[in-house]
Short mmCIF file of C-alpha atoms in Angstrom, two decimals:
data_model
loop_
_atom_site.label_atom_id
_atom_site.label_comp_id
_atom_site.label_asym_id
_atom_site.label_seq_id
_atom_site.Cartn_x
_atom_site.Cartn_y
_atom_site.Cartn_z
CA MET F 8 -13.76 0.41 -9.44
CA SER F 9 -14.60 -3.19 -10.21
CA MET F 10 -11.46 -4.13 -12.17
CA CYS F 11 -8.00 -2.94 -13.27
CA ALA F 12 -6.07 -4.68 -16.02
CA VAL F 13 -2.37 -4.35 -16.85
CA HIS F 14 -0.88 -5.26 -20.26
CA TYR F 15 2.93 -5.26 -20.54
CA SER F 16 6.06 -6.46 -22.27
CA ILE F 17 9.74 -6.24 -21.31
CA ASN F 18 11.98 -4.50 -23.77
CA LYS F 19 9.31 -4.76 -26.43
CA PRO F 20 7.32 -1.49 -27.14
CA LEU F 21 3.55 -1.69 -27.25
CA THR F 22 1.52 0.32 -29.67
CA GLY F 23 -1.78 1.54 -28.38
CA VAL F 24 -3.78 -1.40 -26.92
CA GLY F 25 -1.53 -4.07 -28.50
CA ALA F 26 -1.26 -7.44 -26.78
CA GLY F 27 1.61 -7.64 -24.36
CA ASP F 28 3.60 -10.58 -23.37
CA PHE F 29 1.82 -10.47 -20.13
CA ASN F 30 -1.95 -9.51 -19.69
CA PHE F 31 -3.69 -9.79 -16.40
CA ASP F 32 -7.07 -8.68 -14.99
CA ILE F 33 -6.99 -7.68 -11.38
CA THR F 34 -10.44 -8.08 -9.94
CA THR F 35 -9.81 -7.77 -6.17
CA LYS F 36 -7.77 -5.12 -4.13
CA THR F 37 -4.78 -6.02 -2.03
CA GLY F 38 -4.05 -3.71 0.79
CA GLY F 39 -6.34 -0.93 -0.63
CA ALA F 40 -4.67 -0.96 -4.06
CA TRP F 41 -5.01 -2.95 -7.39
CA VAL F 42 -1.87 -4.99 -7.37
CA HIS F 43 -0.43 -7.48 -9.89
CA GLN F 44 2.81 -9.31 -9.15
CA ASN F 45 4.68 -11.44 -11.62
CA ARG F 46 7.25 -13.71 -9.99
CA PHE F 47 8.18 -15.31 -13.36
CA ALA F 48 9.56 -12.09 -14.98
CA SER F 49 13.05 -10.56 -14.15
CA VAL F 50 14.09 -7.00 -14.88
CA SER F 51 17.52 -5.46 -14.54
CA SER F 52 18.74 -1.88 -14.58
CA LYS F 53 18.96 -2.00 -18.34
CA ASP F 54 15.37 -3.19 -18.97
CA ILE F 55 12.37 -1.19 -19.84
CA VAL F 56 8.89 -2.31 -19.21
CA TYR F 57 6.29 -1.04 -21.76
CA TYR F 58 2.65 -1.19 -20.51
CA TRP F 59 -0.78 0.16 -20.66
CA ILE F 60 -3.66 0.13 -18.14
CA TYR F 61 -7.34 -0.41 -18.30
CA SER F 62 -9.82 0.05 -15.58
CA ILE F 63 -13.67 -0.05 -15.02
CA LYS F 64 -15.24 2.43 -12.67
CA ASP F 65 -18.84 2.95 -12.14
CA GLY F 66 -19.48 0.84 -15.25
CA ALA F 67 -17.35 2.93 -17.54
CA GLY F 68 -13.97 1.87 -19.03
CA TYR F 69 -10.79 4.00 -18.87
CA GLN F 70 -7.29 3.54 -20.25
CA VAL F 71 -3.85 4.88 -20.35
CA VAL F 72 -1.64 3.81 -23.16
CA ASP F 73 1.98 4.05 -24.40
CA LEU F 74 3.53 3.99 -20.85
CA LYS F 75 6.92 2.68 -19.93
CA TRP F 76 8.93 2.15 -16.71
CA HIS F 77 12.63 1.85 -15.99
CA PRO F 78 13.85 0.15 -12.85
CA THR F 79 16.13 2.92 -11.83
CA ILE F 80 13.46 5.65 -12.12
CA ALA F 81 10.08 6.14 -10.71
CA ALA F 82 7.15 5.34 -13.02
CA THR F 83 4.97 8.24 -14.20
CA VAL F 84 1.42 8.14 -15.43
CA PRO F 85 -0.18 11.00 -17.32
CA THR F 86 -2.83 12.83 -15.28
CA PRO F 87 -6.18 11.45 -16.43
CA THR F 88 -9.33 13.57 -16.91
CA VAL F 89 -11.41 11.32 -14.75
CA GLY F 90 -10.01 9.60 -11.49
CA SER F 91 -6.24 9.20 -10.87
CA SER F 92 -3.73 6.43 -11.37
CA SER F 93 -0.29 5.52 -10.25
CA SER F 94 2.27 2.72 -10.98
CA SER F 95 4.89 1.15 -8.75
CA SER F 96 7.56 -1.43 -9.11
CA SER F 97 8.26 -4.36 -6.92
CA SER F 98 11.53 -5.35 -5.50
CA GLY F 99 13.92 -8.14 -6.38
CA SER F 100 13.32 -10.02 -9.60
CA ALA F 101 9.62 -9.54 -9.85
CA SER F 102 7.79 -6.70 -11.63
CA SER F 103 4.31 -5.39 -10.63
CA SER F 104 2.02 -2.49 -11.01
CA SER F 105 -0.82 -1.09 -9.00
CA SER F 106 -3.43 1.60 -9.42
CA SER F 107 -5.13 3.51 -6.65
CA GLY F 108 -7.89 4.91 -8.81
CA SER F 109 -9.18 4.59 -12.34
CA SER F 110 -6.78 5.22 -15.13
CA SER F 111 -7.84 7.29 -18.07
CA SER F 112 -6.48 9.05 -21.13
CA GLY F 113 -8.99 11.79 -21.63
CA SER F 114 -12.10 10.27 -23.31
CA SER F 115 -10.36 7.25 -24.81
CA SER F 116 -11.19 3.83 -23.42
CA SER F 117 -10.40 0.15 -24.11
CA GLY F 118 -11.57 -3.11 -22.77
CA SER F 119 -9.46 -5.76 -24.20
CA SER F 120 -7.94 -7.69 -21.25
CA SER F 121 -5.76 -9.75 -23.55
CA SER F 122 -5.81 -8.36 -27.06
CA GLY F 123 -6.06 -11.49 -29.14
CA SER F 124 -7.23 -9.56 -32.20
CA SER F 125 -5.51 -6.23 -31.80
CA SER F 126 -5.95 -3.34 -34.17
CA SER F 127 -3.93 -3.64 -37.27
CA GLY F 128 -4.15 0.08 -37.97
CA SER F 129 -6.10 -0.52 -41.29
CA ILE F 130 -9.55 0.06 -39.86
CA SER F 131 -11.24 3.39 -40.52
CA SER F 132 -14.56 4.05 -39.02
CA SER F 133 -17.34 6.62 -39.23
CA SER F 134 -18.46 8.40 -36.12
CA GLY F 135 -20.92 5.62 -35.56
CA SER F 136 -23.65 6.13 -32.98
CA SER F 137 -23.77 5.80 -29.22
CA SER F 138 -26.30 6.77 -26.70
CA SER F 139 -26.04 7.40 -22.99
CA VAL F 140 -27.64 4.87 -20.73
CA SER F 141 -27.85 5.09 -16.98
CA SER F 142 -26.53 1.74 -15.94
CA SER F 143 -25.32 -0.12 -12.89
CA GLY F 144 -22.49 -2.48 -12.59
CA ALA F 145 -19.83 -2.86 -15.26
CA SER F 146 -22.23 -2.12 -18.10
CA ASP F 147 -21.92 1.08 -20.03
CA ILE F 148 -22.71 2.70 -23.38
CA ILE F 149 -20.23 5.41 -23.45
CA ALA F 150 -21.44 8.71 -25.00
CA ARG F 151 -18.55 11.00 -25.50
CA ASN F 152 -16.45 12.68 -28.22
CA CYS F 153 -13.48 10.31 -28.77
CA THR F 154 -10.15 12.24 -28.92
CA THR F 155 -7.72 9.28 -29.12
CA TYR F 156 -8.08 5.98 -30.83
CA PRO F 157 -8.96 3.10 -30.35
CA CYS F 158 -11.82 4.55 -28.34
CA LEU F 159 -14.25 2.33 -26.41
CA ILE F 160 -17.80 3.14 -27.28
CA PHE F 161 -19.52 0.21 -25.73
CA ALA F 162 -18.68 -2.25 -22.89
CA ASP F 163 -20.75 -4.74 -20.93
CA GLU F 164 -18.69 -6.85 -18.41
CA PHE F 165 -21.93 -8.46 -17.10
CA ASP F 166 -21.64 -7.68 -13.39
CA THR F 167 -25.45 -7.20 -13.79
CA LEU F 168 -28.08 -8.02 -16.43
CA ASN F 169 -28.65 -4.47 -17.57
CA LEU F 170 -32.11 -4.30 -18.97
CA ASP F 171 -31.60 -0.71 -20.09
CA ILE F 172 -29.17 -2.10 -22.61
CA TRP F 173 -30.47 -5.58 -23.43
CA GLU F 174 -34.11 -6.20 -24.48
CA HIS F 175 -35.59 -9.72 -24.31
CA GLU F 176 -37.25 -10.95 -27.30
CA ILE F 177 -40.55 -12.65 -26.53
CA THR F 178 -41.72 -14.85 -29.39
CA MET F 179 -42.28 -18.52 -30.64
CA GLY F 180 -41.50 -17.55 -34.27
CA GLY F 181 -38.19 -19.23 -34.47
CA GLY F 182 -36.73 -16.72 -37.08
CA GLY F 183 -38.22 -18.51 -39.96
CA ASN F 184 -36.24 -21.63 -39.19
CA TRP F 185 -39.20 -23.27 -37.26
CA GLU F 186 -36.87 -23.72 -34.24
CA PHE F 187 -38.13 -25.71 -31.32
CA GLN F 188 -37.62 -23.10 -28.66
CA TYR F 189 -39.62 -20.06 -27.57
CA TYR F 190 -37.94 -17.05 -26.17
CA THR F 191 -38.94 -15.42 -22.97
CA ASN F 192 -37.85 -13.05 -20.13
CA ASN F 193 -37.12 -15.60 -17.28
CA ARG F 194 -34.32 -15.80 -14.84
CA SER F 195 -34.13 -19.53 -15.43
CA ASN F 196 -33.11 -18.74 -18.99
CA SER F 197 -31.14 -15.40 -18.77
CA TYR F 198 -29.17 -14.33 -15.74
CA VAL F 199 -25.70 -12.98 -14.63
CA ARG F 200 -23.41 -14.60 -12.10
CA ASP F 201 -19.83 -14.11 -11.17
CA GLY F 202 -19.28 -11.63 -14.11
CA ASN F 203 -20.80 -13.85 -16.76
CA LEU F 204 -24.07 -13.71 -18.72
CA TYR F 205 -25.81 -17.09 -19.01
CA LEU F 206 -28.43 -17.87 -21.74
CA LYS F 207 -29.77 -21.25 -20.97
CA PRO F 208 -32.40 -23.52 -22.52
CA THR F 209 -34.84 -25.32 -20.39
CA LEU F 210 -37.86 -27.60 -20.83
CA THR F 211 -41.19 -25.87 -21.44
CA SER F 212 -42.94 -28.70 -19.66
CA ASP F 213 -41.08 -27.74 -16.45
CA LYS F 214 -43.19 -24.65 -16.48
CA ILE F 215 -46.56 -25.66 -18.05
CA GLY F 216 -46.61 -29.47 -17.67
CA GLU F 217 -46.64 -32.21 -20.20
CA GLY F 218 -50.39 -32.03 -20.64
CA THR F 219 -50.51 -28.35 -21.60
CA LEU F 220 -47.49 -28.85 -23.90
CA ARG F 221 -49.55 -31.47 -25.94
CA SER F 222 -52.95 -30.00 -25.81
CA GLY F 223 -52.87 -26.37 -24.47
CA THR F 224 -52.34 -22.86 -25.70
CA LEU F 225 -49.39 -20.60 -25.23
CA ASP F 226 -50.17 -16.86 -25.30
CA LEU F 227 -47.25 -14.49 -25.53
CA TRP F 228 -49.15 -11.34 -26.54
CA GLY F 229 -48.59 -9.70 -23.17
CA ALA F 230 -50.26 -6.67 -21.54
CA ALA F 231 -47.67 -4.01 -20.95
CA PRO F 232 -44.64 -2.73 -22.80
CA PRO F 233 -42.02 -4.97 -20.93
CA ASN F 234 -43.79 -8.18 -21.69
CA LEU F 235 -45.37 -7.60 -25.24
CA CYS F 236 -44.70 -10.26 -27.84
CA THR F 237 -41.89 -9.06 -30.07
CA GLY F 238 -42.39 -11.20 -33.16
CA ASN F 239 -45.77 -12.29 -34.61
CA ALA F 240 -44.38 -13.79 -37.81
CA PHE F 241 -44.61 -17.61 -38.08
CA TYR F 242 -47.28 -17.73 -35.44
CA GLY F 243 -44.88 -16.21 -32.86
CA CYS F 244 -47.38 -14.72 -30.43
CA MET F 245 -49.84 -17.39 -29.83
CA ARG F 246 -49.97 -21.18 -30.63
CA SER F 247 -52.27 -24.00 -29.72
CA ALA F 248 -51.38 -27.68 -29.51
CA GLY F 249 -53.51 -30.64 -30.63
CA GLY F 250 -53.96 -32.94 -33.53
CA GLY F 251 -50.52 -34.26 -32.90
CA ASN F 252 -48.81 -30.88 -32.82
CA ILE F 253 -47.19 -29.65 -29.65
CA LEU F 254 -46.17 -26.26 -28.26
CA ASN F 255 -42.51 -25.25 -28.43
CA PRO F 256 -40.97 -27.81 -26.08
CA ILE F 257 -37.98 -25.67 -25.17
CA GLN F 258 -37.87 -22.32 -23.35
CA SER F 259 -34.87 -20.08 -23.93
CA ALA F 260 -33.50 -16.52 -24.17
CA ARG F 261 -32.66 -14.11 -26.91
CA ILE F 262 -31.47 -10.58 -26.12
CA ARG F 263 -30.82 -7.65 -28.30
CA SER F 264 -29.47 -4.01 -28.17
CA ILE F 265 -31.70 -2.45 -30.86
CA GLY F 266 -33.20 0.06 -28.49
CA SER F 267 -30.00 1.19 -26.77
CA PHE F 268 -26.85 0.61 -29.01
CA SER F 269 -26.04 0.26 -32.66
CA PHE F 270 -22.84 1.16 -34.53
CA ARG F 271 -21.22 1.36 -37.94
CA TYR F 272 -17.55 0.32 -38.40
CA GLY F 273 -15.23 -0.45 -35.59
CA LYS F 274 -13.83 -3.38 -33.72
CA VAL F 275 -15.73 -5.89 -31.63
CA GLU F 276 -14.39 -8.39 -29.17
CA ILE F 277 -16.63 -10.86 -27.24
CA GLU F 278 -15.33 -13.45 -24.92
CA ALA F 279 -17.74 -16.36 -24.67
CA LYS F 280 -18.21 -20.08 -23.98
CA MET F 281 -20.41 -22.04 -26.20
CA PRO F 282 -23.04 -24.47 -24.89
CA THR F 283 -22.78 -28.16 -25.29
CA GLY F 284 -25.70 -30.56 -25.62
CA ASP F 285 -27.29 -32.26 -28.66
CA TRP F 286 -29.25 -29.95 -30.96
CA ILE F 287 -28.39 -26.79 -29.20
CA TRP F 288 -27.72 -23.88 -31.47
CA PRO F 289 -26.11 -20.67 -30.03
CA ALA F 290 -25.44 -17.52 -31.94
CA ILE F 291 -23.90 -14.02 -31.41
CA TRP F 292 -24.85 -11.82 -34.42
CA LEU F 293 -25.89 -8.42 -35.71
CA LEU F 294 -28.79 -7.08 -37.74
CA PRO F 295 -29.32 -3.66 -39.34
CA LYS F 296 -31.05 -1.09 -37.16
CA ARG F 297 -32.90 0.11 -40.29
CA GLU F 298 -33.64 -1.93 -43.41
CA VAL F 299 -32.29 0.73 -45.65
CA TYR F 300 -31.94 -1.52 -48.68
CA GLY F 301 -35.11 -3.60 -48.10
CA LYS F 302 -36.21 -6.76 -46.28
CA TRP F 303 -33.82 -9.55 -45.32
CA PRO F 304 -31.35 -10.35 -46.69
CA ALA F 305 -31.14 -7.23 -48.77
CA SER F 306 -30.00 -5.14 -45.79
CA GLY F 307 -27.63 -7.75 -44.50
CA GLU F 308 -26.81 -9.86 -41.42
CA ILE F 309 -23.48 -10.41 -39.68
CA ASP F 310 -23.14 -13.62 -37.76
CA MET F 311 -19.97 -13.36 -35.59
CA VAL F 312 -20.32 -16.92 -34.31
CA GLU F 313 -22.76 -19.87 -34.62
CA ALA F 314 -22.20 -23.35 -33.27
CA ARG F 315 -23.94 -26.65 -32.74
CA GLY F 316 -23.76 -28.16 -29.19
CA ASN F 317 -23.55 -31.96 -30.28
CA GLY F 318 -20.65 -33.88 -28.93
CA ASN F 319 -20.46 -36.30 -31.82
CA LEU F 320 -21.93 -34.80 -35.03
CA LYS F 321 -20.42 -35.20 -38.58
CA ASP F 322 -21.43 -34.03 -41.94
CA SER F 323 -21.73 -36.37 -45.03
CA ASN F 324 -17.99 -36.20 -45.62
CA GLY F 325 -17.13 -37.37 -42.10
CA LYS F 326 -16.05 -33.90 -40.95
CA SER F 327 -16.93 -32.88 -37.43
CA VAL F 328 -19.62 -30.20 -37.25
CA GLY F 329 -20.51 -30.37 -33.64
CA ALA F 330 -19.35 -28.63 -30.48
CA ASP F 331 -15.68 -28.53 -31.69
CA GLN F 332 -16.59 -26.24 -34.66
CA VAL F 333 -17.77 -22.61 -34.92
CA GLY F 334 -18.66 -20.63 -37.93
CA SER F 335 -18.89 -16.89 -39.10
CA THR F 336 -21.14 -15.84 -41.88
CA MET F 337 -22.52 -12.86 -43.64
CA HIS F 338 -25.99 -12.99 -45.26
CA TRP F 339 -26.78 -10.70 -48.20
CA GLY F 340 -28.71 -10.74 -51.45
CA PRO F 341 -31.41 -8.74 -53.27
CA TYR F 342 -34.33 -10.83 -51.92
CA TRP F 343 -35.07 -14.23 -50.49
CA PRO F 344 -34.14 -16.93 -51.53
CA GLN F 345 -31.15 -15.17 -53.37
CA ASN F 346 -28.93 -15.21 -50.24
CA ALA F 347 -25.19 -15.43 -51.29
CA TRP F 348 -24.06 -16.48 -47.76
CA PRO F 349 -21.84 -19.42 -48.96
CA ARG F 350 -19.49 -16.82 -50.43
CA THR F 351 -18.98 -15.15 -47.08
CA HIS F 352 -18.62 -18.09 -44.65
CA ALA F 353 -15.93 -19.70 -42.76
CA SER F 354 -15.67 -22.36 -39.95
CA LYS F 355 -12.94 -23.38 -37.63
CA ASN F 356 -12.53 -26.68 -35.83
CA LEU F 357 -10.40 -27.29 -32.67
CA ASN F 358 -7.75 -29.96 -32.67
CA ALA F 359 -8.88 -31.08 -29.33
CA GLY F 360 -11.72 -30.27 -26.96
CA THR F 361 -14.80 -28.17 -27.84
CA TYR F 362 -15.72 -24.56 -27.76
CA GLY F 363 -17.76 -25.33 -24.63
CA SER F 364 -14.74 -26.58 -22.76
CA GLY F 365 -13.59 -22.95 -22.12
CA PHE F 366 -13.93 -19.29 -23.09
CA HIS F 367 -12.79 -18.09 -26.49
CA LYS F 368 -12.44 -14.69 -28.04
CA TYR F 369 -14.68 -13.78 -31.08
CA GLY F 370 -13.53 -10.72 -32.96
CA LEU F 371 -14.83 -8.48 -35.73
CA GLU F 372 -13.03 -5.67 -37.51
CA TRP F 373 -15.27 -3.73 -39.85
CA ASP F 374 -14.68 -0.60 -42.02
CA GLU F 375 -15.59 0.91 -45.37
CA THR F 376 -13.12 -1.43 -47.17
CA ASP F 377 -13.73 -4.96 -45.71
CA ILE F 378 -15.04 -7.04 -42.82
CA ARG F 379 -12.70 -9.44 -40.93
CA PHE F 380 -13.55 -12.18 -38.42
CA PHE F 381 -11.23 -13.35 -35.76
CA LEU F 382 -11.11 -16.34 -33.47
CA ASP F 383 -8.69 -16.03 -30.55
CA GLY F 384 -6.67 -13.57 -32.57
CA GLU F 385 -6.53 -15.58 -35.71
CA GLU F 386 -8.18 -14.24 -38.74
CA ILE F 387 -10.57 -16.86 -40.11
CA LEU F 388 -12.58 -14.82 -42.65
CA LYS F 389 -11.88 -11.56 -44.66
CA VAL F 390 -14.70 -10.29 -46.93
CA ASP F 391 -13.72 -7.56 -49.49
CA PRO F 392 -16.44 -7.33 -52.20
CA GLY F 393 -14.21 -5.31 -54.55
CA ALA F 394 -14.66 -1.93 -56.05
CA ASN F 395 -18.04 -2.85 -57.63
CA GLY F 396 -19.62 -3.99 -54.44
CA PHE F 397 -21.63 -6.96 -53.31
CA TRP F 398 -23.82 -6.92 -56.43
CA SER F 399 -20.84 -7.79 -58.50
CA PHE F 400 -19.30 -9.93 -55.92
CA GLY F 401 -22.39 -12.06 -55.76
CA GLU F 402 -22.52 -12.32 -59.64
CA PHE F 403 -26.07 -11.04 -59.50
CA ASP F 404 -25.41 -8.91 -62.58
CA THR F 405 -25.17 -12.02 -64.66
CA GLY F 406 -27.09 -14.49 -62.55
CA LEU F 407 -30.23 -12.34 -62.10
CA PRO F 408 -30.63 -10.52 -65.40
CA GLY F 409 -33.36 -7.87 -65.26
CA ASN F 410 -33.31 -7.58 -61.50
CA ASP F 411 -32.64 -4.26 -59.72
CA ASN F 412 -29.58 -3.86 -57.67
CA PRO F 413 -30.80 -2.58 -54.26
CA TRP F 414 -27.34 -1.20 -53.45
CA GLN F 415 -27.00 0.81 -56.63
CA GLY F 416 -25.31 4.12 -55.88
CA ALA F 417 -24.31 3.14 -52.44
CA SER F 418 -20.95 2.47 -51.11
CA LYS F 419 -18.91 -0.68 -52.08
CA MET F 420 -19.77 -2.13 -48.58
CA ALA F 421 -23.54 -1.86 -48.98
CA PRO F 422 -25.57 -3.30 -47.37
CA PHE F 423 -22.81 -3.45 -44.65
CA ASP F 424 -22.37 0.38 -44.48
CA GLN F 425 -25.23 1.04 -42.09
CA GLU F 426 -25.72 0.72 -38.25
CA PHE F 427 -26.16 -2.66 -36.86
CA TYR F 428 -27.08 -3.91 -33.38
CA PHE F 429 -26.29 -7.01 -31.37
CA ILE F 430 -28.30 -10.22 -30.87
CA MET F 431 -27.31 -13.11 -28.53
CA ASN F 432 -29.42 -16.23 -28.26
CA VAL F 433 -29.57 -19.93 -27.72
CA ALA F 434 -31.85 -21.78 -30.08
CA VAL F 435 -32.63 -25.43 -30.36
CA GLY F 436 -33.22 -27.58 -33.44
CA GLY F 437 -35.12 -26.11 -36.35
CA THR F 438 -35.59 -27.29 -39.96
CA ASN F 439 -32.34 -26.00 -41.70
CA PHE F 440 -29.34 -25.56 -39.49
CA PHE F 441 -29.07 -29.25 -38.71
CA SER F 442 -28.94 -30.99 -41.96
CA ASP F 443 -30.69 -34.40 -42.54
CA SER F 444 -27.44 -35.56 -43.99
CA PHE F 445 -25.58 -35.07 -40.67
CA VAL F 446 -24.69 -38.19 -38.77
CA ASN F 447 -25.14 -37.91 -34.92
CA SER F 448 -23.86 -40.50 -32.43
CA PRO F 449 -24.85 -42.45 -30.44
CA TYR F 450 -28.43 -41.60 -31.40
CA PRO F 451 -29.35 -40.39 -34.96
CA LYS F 452 -31.18 -37.05 -35.50
CA PRO F 453 -34.76 -37.58 -34.36
CA TRP F 454 -36.56 -35.47 -36.95
CA ARG F 455 -36.46 -34.73 -40.62
CA ASN F 456 -36.46 -31.09 -41.78
CA ASP F 457 -39.42 -31.80 -44.20
CA ALA F 458 -41.51 -33.64 -41.50
CA SER F 459 -44.99 -32.42 -40.83
CA ASN F 460 -44.47 -32.61 -37.07
CA ALA F 461 -40.65 -32.20 -36.69
CA MET F 462 -41.00 -30.53 -33.29
CA GLY F 463 -43.03 -33.43 -32.02
CA ASP F 464 -40.57 -35.86 -33.38
CA PHE F 465 -37.75 -34.00 -31.54
CA TRP F 466 -39.74 -33.96 -28.33
CA ASN F 467 -40.66 -37.72 -28.45
CA ALA F 468 -36.93 -38.53 -28.57
CA LYS F 469 -36.18 -36.55 -25.40
CA ASN F 470 -34.55 -39.51 -23.75
CA SER F 471 -31.89 -39.53 -26.41
CA TRP F 472 -30.77 -35.92 -26.38
CA TYR F 473 -31.78 -34.42 -22.94
CA PRO F 474 -29.15 -36.43 -21.11
CA THR F 475 -26.48 -34.54 -23.03
CA TRP F 476 -27.71 -31.24 -21.53
CA ASN F 477 -25.52 -31.14 -18.43
CA GLY F 478 -26.77 -28.10 -16.37
CA GLU F 479 -25.06 -24.85 -17.10
CA ASP F 480 -22.93 -26.59 -19.73
CA ALA F 481 -25.98 -26.19 -21.94
CA ALA F 482 -25.88 -22.43 -21.48
CA MET F 483 -23.99 -19.96 -23.69
CA GLN F 484 -21.74 -17.98 -21.18
CA VAL F 485 -20.59 -14.40 -22.25
CA ASN F 486 -17.84 -12.73 -20.16
CA TYR F 487 -17.91 -9.39 -21.94
CA VAL F 488 -18.93 -7.44 -25.07
CA ARG F 489 -16.74 -4.54 -26.17
CA VAL F 490 -16.75 -2.25 -29.14
CA TRP F 491 -14.20 0.32 -30.20
CA LYS F 492 -14.09 3.05 -32.75
CA MET F 493 -10.69 2.83 -34.46
CA LYS F 494 -10.40 6.29 -36.21
CA PRO F 495 -12.41 9.37 -36.39
#
């Protein structure tokens, strides 16, 4: 076992994996047992403690739910199908629980250590898809027939960087946004430490030198399956500098689960800390495993969270759009540039601090009726296209007369009724995400999006933005990724 978590309330019943008044992760043993002691809670002979337990053993998650304990009787835990568990009470005014093994309720699992966006019971899912992956550490794709729900079907606690799950993208393409980084598989840019995944941008010149950056060639084609270029679009596999143009001046990481895990419908919770530093652009998002309805954006895109790392960035109306703001977006439309994302977008600003000051929980609840986005348990966006689906919701029936509906005959949620996979990355700059109308302090944006050498203009202003990249604060840190099926 690598962790045991206990979630409980006093005299308040808990349903399933609902959030308790007290939620604790126990990561080290005490006297050979997994012990939690709460000296701030008192129980009397009339009280009942309602609780559930979640544990991780050999990379897999297990849970026992709907438990209760009375101070005058011994606690009992149902016999799990894997491992064993027990619960005991402390003396005096404190209450505690301990587990000597891994707790489980058959094949059901859960990973929410503090259920900020707990299930509302309104999500119905298909069977989705999962595949068995031999993994080490607390990383697991759980292939089993769920018998109780919610049922954990994927969890990565990032005790290791599991390359059986996460494939590195290797490309300079910049996703069509002409971003200033290139993605590679390098432990300077992607690594795990103390149970967190780090995706960190660094300077390309640190690897190849300033001279090569301005006059050399960067070849990412590769020679073997693990190091082959993954995206040739937009000159993504080979570029040469010269004539004023430079190579991508930032080296970073982008990882995806396309070869190991994808799913349709369910609940997602990701705890992450956003990077800070001018012009850094982190994202956690999903793309369709298969483009059933055609090329982007016809088959959809789900952006759980995007952010900008700037410490003092405002839009033309004076609203902060920097590190104290995150956004969630869905992209969809019959073809480019008919992308109706403004109808399915929401942002949330903090009253104080930034999303890089600490970890926050980003949630997604998705079924055949709607998609809802959560931030620390608060719903910030709900998208229900209506009975006539996204074609009608986007007013394409009137706005694009004579055009074909790519989702004709599909469900109301098309294109968001197919399997999607995860992507996590840290980009920098680009020619659309940072609007020319934004006002940055103390130094203005050093490039224009329509400039012929935007990347070079950005790099030439390194002395204005690089001092804001403070070591690992410039990295996106991910504590865990968890996915549940909510119903059969």
